[in-house]
C-alpha positions as semicolon CSV with decimal commas, in nm:
position;residue;x (nm);y (nm);z (nm)
1;M;14,129;3,262;-0,248
2;T;14,224;3,352;-0,624
3;I;14,314;3,090;-0,856
4;T;14,346;3,134;-1,226
5;S;14,448;2,850;-1,307
6;P;14,211;2,531;-1,194
7;H;14,415;2,185;-1,126
8;L;14,345;1,834;-0,963
9;G;14,568;1,985;-0,614
10;S;14,339;2,288;-0,609
11;S;14,178;2,244;-0,272
12;A;13,817;2,239;-0,215
13;D;13,728;2,536;-0,080
14;S;13,836;2,726;-0,381
15;W;13,616;2,564;-0,548
16;T;13,249;2,777;-0,629
17;D;13,021;2,732;-0,832
18;A;13,119;3,017;-1,057
19;R;13,454;2,877;-1,073
20;L;13,358;2,521;-1,146
21;L;13,131;2,666;-1,397
22;Y;13,433;2,878;-1,595
23;A;13,681;2,555;-1,562
24;L;13,451;2,316;-1,682
25;E;13,312;2,591;-2,001
26;E;13,642;2,456;-2,203
27;V;13,463;2,081;-2,143
28;V;13,110;2,194;-2,241
29;E;13,213;2,317;-2,612
30;Q;13,397;1,984;-2,660
31;E;13,069;1,785;-2,534
32;L;12,858;2,090;-2,747
33;N;13,030;2,076;-3,038
34;R;13,053;1,642;-3,064
35;H;12,671;1,620;-2,979
36;L;12,543;1,834;-3,241
37;K;12,775;1,607;-3,478
38;V;12,567;1,330;-3,379
39;A;12,269;1,450;-3,299
40;K;12,015;1,399;-3,568
41;D;11,708;1,656;-3,621
42;W;11,426;1,515;-3,615
43;M;11,025;1,554;-3,742
44;P;10,748;1,509;-3,463
45;H;10,453;1,533;-3,706
46;E;10,601;1,216;-3,890
47;Y;10,524;0,956;-3,579
48;V;10,221;1,146;-3,528
49;P;9,876;0,868;-3,688
50;F;9,705;1,202;-3,756
51;S;9,460;0,949;-4,022
52;D;9,355;0,809;-3,683
53;A;9,186;1,122;-3,553
54;R;8,918;1,248;-3,514
55;N;8,763;1,590;-3,373
56;F;8,639;1,580;-2,980
57;P;8,307;1,744;-2,852
58;G;8,356;2,113;-2,887
59;I;8,252;2,318;-3,133
60;F;8,278;2,014;-3,366
61;E;7,957;1,887;-3,416
62;D;8,070;1,574;-3,516
63;G;8,317;1,558;-3,235
64;E;8,338;1,190;-3,048
65;A;8,361;1,125;-2,652
66;W;8,645;0,979;-2,568
67;E;8,651;0,572;-2,468
68;K;8,902;0,365;-2,359
69;G;8,879;0,093;-2,626
70;Q;8,930;0,335;-2,879
71;S;9,302;0,286;-2,860
72;P;9,484;-0,010;-2,883
73;V;9,755;0,117;-2,590
74;T;9,759;-0,076;-2,269
75;D;9,665;0,028;-1,896
76;I;10,057;0,067;-1,793
77;G;10,090;0,221;-2,110
78;R;9,869;0,460;-2,088
79;I;9,952;0,538;-1,743
80;A;10,325;0,539;-1,823
81;L;10,257;0,768;-2,122
82;V;10,079;1,020;-1,892
83;V;10,371;1,061;-1,629
84;N;10,587;1,033;-1,912
85;L;10,418;1,369;-2,072
86;L;10,359;1,580;-1,802
87;T;10,738;1,559;-1,700
88;E;10,782;1,644;-1,989
89;D;10,524;1,954;-1,998
90;N;10,720;2,079;-1,716
91;L;11,026;2,198;-1,952
92;P;10,972;2,608;-1,901
93;S;11,067;2,506;-1,518
94;Y;11,373;2,334;-1,611
95;H;11,448;2,598;-1,834
96;H;11,470;2,840;-1,572
97;E;11,653;2,626;-1,354
98;I;11,988;2,475;-1,536
99;A;11,952;2,899;-1,717
100;S;11,981;3,018;-1,377
101;L;12,281;2,766;-1,252
102;F;12,456;2,755;-1,620
103;G;12,399;3,083;-1,741
104;R;12,302;3,193;-2,102
105;D;12,597;3,323;-2,205
106;G;12,918;3,142;-2,408
107;A;12,883;2,688;-2,421
108;W;12,734;2,695;-2,135
109;G;12,373;2,867;-2,281
110;T;12,442;2,790;-2,609
111;W;12,399;2,398;-2,501
112;V;12,154;2,479;-2,252
113;H;11,879;2,644;-2,523
114;R;11,957;2,367;-2,762
115;W;11,897;2,108;-2,463
116;T;11,556;2,275;-2,438
117;A;11,471;2,292;-2,813
118;E;11,565;1,905;-2,823
119;E;11,326;1,785;-2,505
120;G;11,049;2,061;-2,692
121;R;10,987;1,826;-2,924
122;H;10,933;1,581;-2,692
123;G;10,636;1,709;-2,536
124;I;10,504;1,815;-2,854
125;V;10,522;1,457;-3,028
126;M;10,357;1,256;-2,756
127;R;10,084;1,506;-2,652
128;D;9,974;1,468;-3,077
129;Y;10,030;1,137;-3,070
130;L;9,784;1,035;-2,754
131;L;9,523;1,262;-2,921
132;A;9,545;1,136;-3,248
133;S;9,538;0,788;-3,163
134;R;9,311;0,893;-2,823
135;A;9,529;0,700;-2,642
136;V;9,417;0,955;-2,278
137;D;9,108;1,060;-2,212
138;P;9,241;1,435;-2,332
139;D;8,997;1,614;-2,090
140;Q;9,195;1,424;-1,785
141;L;9,468;1,481;-1,973
142;E;9,489;1,852;-1,959
143;Q;9,331;1,874;-1,576
144;F;9,695;1,744;-1,535
145;R;9,872;1,890;-1,713
146;M;9,734;2,265;-1,593
147;A;9,754;2,107;-1,198
148;H;10,085;2,029;-1,255
149;M;10,268;2,287;-1,404
150;S;10,079;2,506;-1,182
151;E;10,301;2,397;-0,884
152;G;10,577;2,448;-1,061
153;F;10,906;2,303;-1,001
154;E;11,199;2,373;-0,819
155;S;11,540;2,140;-0,846
156;D;11,677;1,951;-0,519
157;N;12,050;2,033;-0,631
158;R;11,962;2,361;-0,719
159;H;12,174;2,517;-0,446
160;S;12,514;2,314;-0,635
161;M;12,627;2,352;-0,996
162;L;12,820;1,975;-0,890
163;H;12,538;1,868;-0,821
164;S;12,295;1,917;-1,053
165;V;12,508;1,822;-1,318
166;A;12,504;1,473;-1,075
167;Y;12,124;1,502;-1,118
168;V;12,116;1,504;-1,466
169;A;12,371;1,258;-1,576
170;F;12,128;1,000;-1,404
171;Q;11,818;1,119;-1,468
172;E;11,849;1,146;-1,835
173;L;11,952;0,833;-1,849
174;A;11,651;0,728;-1,654
175;T;11,390;0,987;-1,878
176;R;11,552;0,715;-2,130
177;I;11,474;0,370;-1,989
178;S;11,106;0,530;-1,897
179;H;10,999;0,596;-2,217
180;R;11,196;0,262;-2,364
181;N;10,967;0,032;-2,096
182;T;10,671;0,268;-2,168
183;G;10,705;0,230;-2,567
184;H;10,792;-0,155;-2,485
185;Q;10,457;-0,224;-2,241
186;S;10,229;0,052;-2,457
187;G;10,131;-0,248;-2,709
188;D;10,122;-0,014;-3,006
189;P;10,408;-0,071;-3,246
190;V;10,352;0,302;-3,367
191;C;10,401;0,437;-3,030
192;D;10,701;0,193;-2,962
193;R;10,890;0,398;-3,257
194;M;10,786;0,739;-3,130
195;L;10,911;0,650;-2,792
196;S;11,225;0,488;-2,919
197;R;11,315;0,820;-3,127
198;I;11,300;1,043;-2,775
199;A;11,527;0,718;-2,640
200;T;11,798;0,837;-2,846
201;D;11,761;1,167;-2,759
202;E;11,768;1,121;-2,397
203;N;12,074;0,846;-2,435
204;L;12,249;1,140;-2,574
205;H;12,159;1,442;-2,302
206;M;12,322;1,152;-2,082
207;V;12,596;1,144;-2,231
208;F;12,652;1,508;-2,214
209;Y;12,652;1,525;-1,882
210;R;12,813;1,166;-1,721
211;N;13,086;1,333;-1,982
212;L;13,109;1,653;-1,777
213;L;13,058;1,486;-1,460
214;K;13,382;1,274;-1,556
215;A;13,546;1,670;-1,600
216;A;13,455;1,715;-1,296
217;F;13,600;1,414;-1,139
218;E;13,929;1,535;-1,241
219;L;13,879;1,885;-1,167
220;A;13,781;1,802;-0,792
221;P;13,731;1,434;-0,759
222;D;13,614;1,499;-0,322
223;L;13,325;1,724;-0,379
224;T;13,228;1,488;-0,697
225;M;13,188;1,195;-0,485
226;Q;13,033;1,378;-0,249
227;A;12,791;1,530;-0,485
228;V;12,759;1,194;-0,667
229;R;12,647;0,994;-0,336
230;D;12,397;1,279;-0,223
231;V;12,228;1,225;-0,585
232;V;12,213;0,857;-0,588
233;V;12,088;0,824;-0,235
234;N;11,794;1,165;-0,288
235;F;11,688;1,085;-0,640
236;R;11,362;1,106;-0,716
237;M;11,216;1,215;-1,078
238;P;11,122;1,559;-1,174
239;G;10,771;1,429;-1,219
240;H;10,690;1,374;-0,843
241;G;10,502;1,606;-0,761
242;M;10,264;1,552;-1,078
243;P;9,828;1,458;-0,936
244;G;9,871;1,057;-0,854
245;F;10,250;1,063;-0,899
246;E;10,320;0,736;-0,604
247;R;10,033;0,560;-0,767
248;A;10,129;0,584;-1,123
249;A;10,459;0,516;-0,970
250;A;10,384;0,209;-0,809
251;Q;10,161;0,101;-1,138
252;M;10,499;0,163;-1,340
253;A;10,702;-0,064;-1,137
254;I;10,520;-0,357;-1,127
255;G;10,418;-0,320;-1,482
256;E;10,816;-0,247;-1,541
257;V;10,857;0,009;-1,664
258;Y;11,055;0,184;-1,372
259;N;11,102;0,022;-1,058
260;M;11,395;-0,016;-0,785
261;R;11,575;-0,314;-1,000
262;I;11,585;-0,052;-1,312
263;H;11,679;0,183;-1,122
264;H;12,012;-0,019;-1,019
265;D;12,073;-0,228;-1,276
266;D;11,976;0,024;-1,548
267;V;12,001;0,343;-1,456
268;L;12,271;0,409;-1,130
269;Q;12,534;0,129;-1,261
270;P;12,612;0,241;-1,597
271;V;12,677;0,567;-1,519
272;L;12,895;0,496;-1,239
273;R;13,099;0,141;-1,428
274;F;13,177;0,435;-1,675
275;L;13,295;0,610;-1,489
276;K;13,472;0,384;-1,240
277;V;13,351;0,621;-0,954
278;L;13,359;0,309;-0,715
279;E;13,741;0,268;-0,801
280;I;13,852;0,634;-0,774
281;D;14,152;0,661;-0,543
282;G;14,321;0,954;-0,384
283;L;14,080;1,054;-0,202
284;G;14,069;1,326;0,067
285;P;13,891;1,212;0,439
286;E;13,516;1,368;0,286
287;G;13,580;1,223;-0,061
288;L;13,675;0,862;0,124
289;K;13,422;0,896;0,360
290;A;13,114;0,992;-0,023
291;Q;13,247;0,736;-0,135
292;E;13,179;0,454;0,094
293;E;12,891;0,574;0,186
294;L;12,802;0,563;-0,178
295;G;12,874;0,170;-0,216
296;F;12,734;0,045;0,074
297;F;12,313;0,246;-0,053
298;M;12,424;0,052;-0,366
299;G;12,475;-0,259;-0,157
300;G;12,162;-0,182;0,030
301;L;11,957;-0,058;-0,307
302;D;12,060;-0,418;-0,445
303;A;11,898;-0,609;-0,206
304;E;11,599;-0,385;-0,201
305;A;11,583;-0,474;-0,510
306;S;11,613;-0,889;-0,517
307;K;11,326;-0,882;-0,248
308;F;11,100;-0,605;-0,481
309;D;11,192;-0,907;-0,791
310;E;11,019;-1,165;-0,557
311;K;10,799;-1,015;-0,482
312;L;10,677;-0,939;-0,868
313;A;10,778;-1,322;-0,953
314;A;10,466;-1,428;-0,721
315;R;10,228;-1,169;-0,809
316;K;10,341;-1,330;-1,105
317;A;10,259;-1,653;-1,052
318;R;9,955;-1,569;-0,887
319;M;9,807;-1,372;-1,168
320;A;9,916;-1,654;-1,389
321;A;9,770;-1,910;-1,150
322;R;9,421;-1,739;-1,181
323;G;9,454;-1,679;-1,563
324;A;9,465;-2,051;-1,543
């Protein structure tokens, strides 16, 4: 089957990844041009307190060993900063994934390279900050980086262009929220400003993919609904394979950097509401089934998040009582 002009009436069977990439090319170009107009270049070195830096042991005779008390960063801030940086460190693998899926030509290719360049700044500024401010053990950080990158990365959604677009629409917002909350919990205004700058970039990336997802709903509503359902139900952050991720994620949840309530309220709901995903009508049987399952899942997640909220509130009360 061939189609010369993709349109709303196209059957689900006609939408291969190649046809969807072609059909969305114009939207990608429009979103790329919009992004380039609103995105602001910034210099990583402007956010790093280099005047606080001093030598670590090594080739320098005056090297000073790292100690936890050398930085004002809180324990939860330190944990989240390491998780966030290790996530950014896997950029080569992310670039390979999306370049292989979206291609390196035309508007798609231009976006892939621009996105990679912007994301690269995030890893640069975070590592420079952590080392200059002595916020983390540099030896352990490097050991974690080597272990994490040596494992590589394979996206859960590499089998489908629509699934990949849906995933990054949510994941970019999740990353923005994680960076923003890490800054708020870090205890260091310099760190907070740096992560706020990074969060601004991540939000623009989210807008790009969210708007692309909106166009996909207009072209292939049933397939896009199924992709969104699958991604939301099975969502996990790209850094899930890093050393000690589960323990760090639990600590970040308790520290209110990222948990079920934040995931539901600040990541999933904003994208779903903007796209009016649960209000779309005219779906076929499979699309309608996916929409209903998505609604049920969101209701269940909200209930689970409420249980977590209660446990967190009880924990805070116990900690306050002990402090008193």
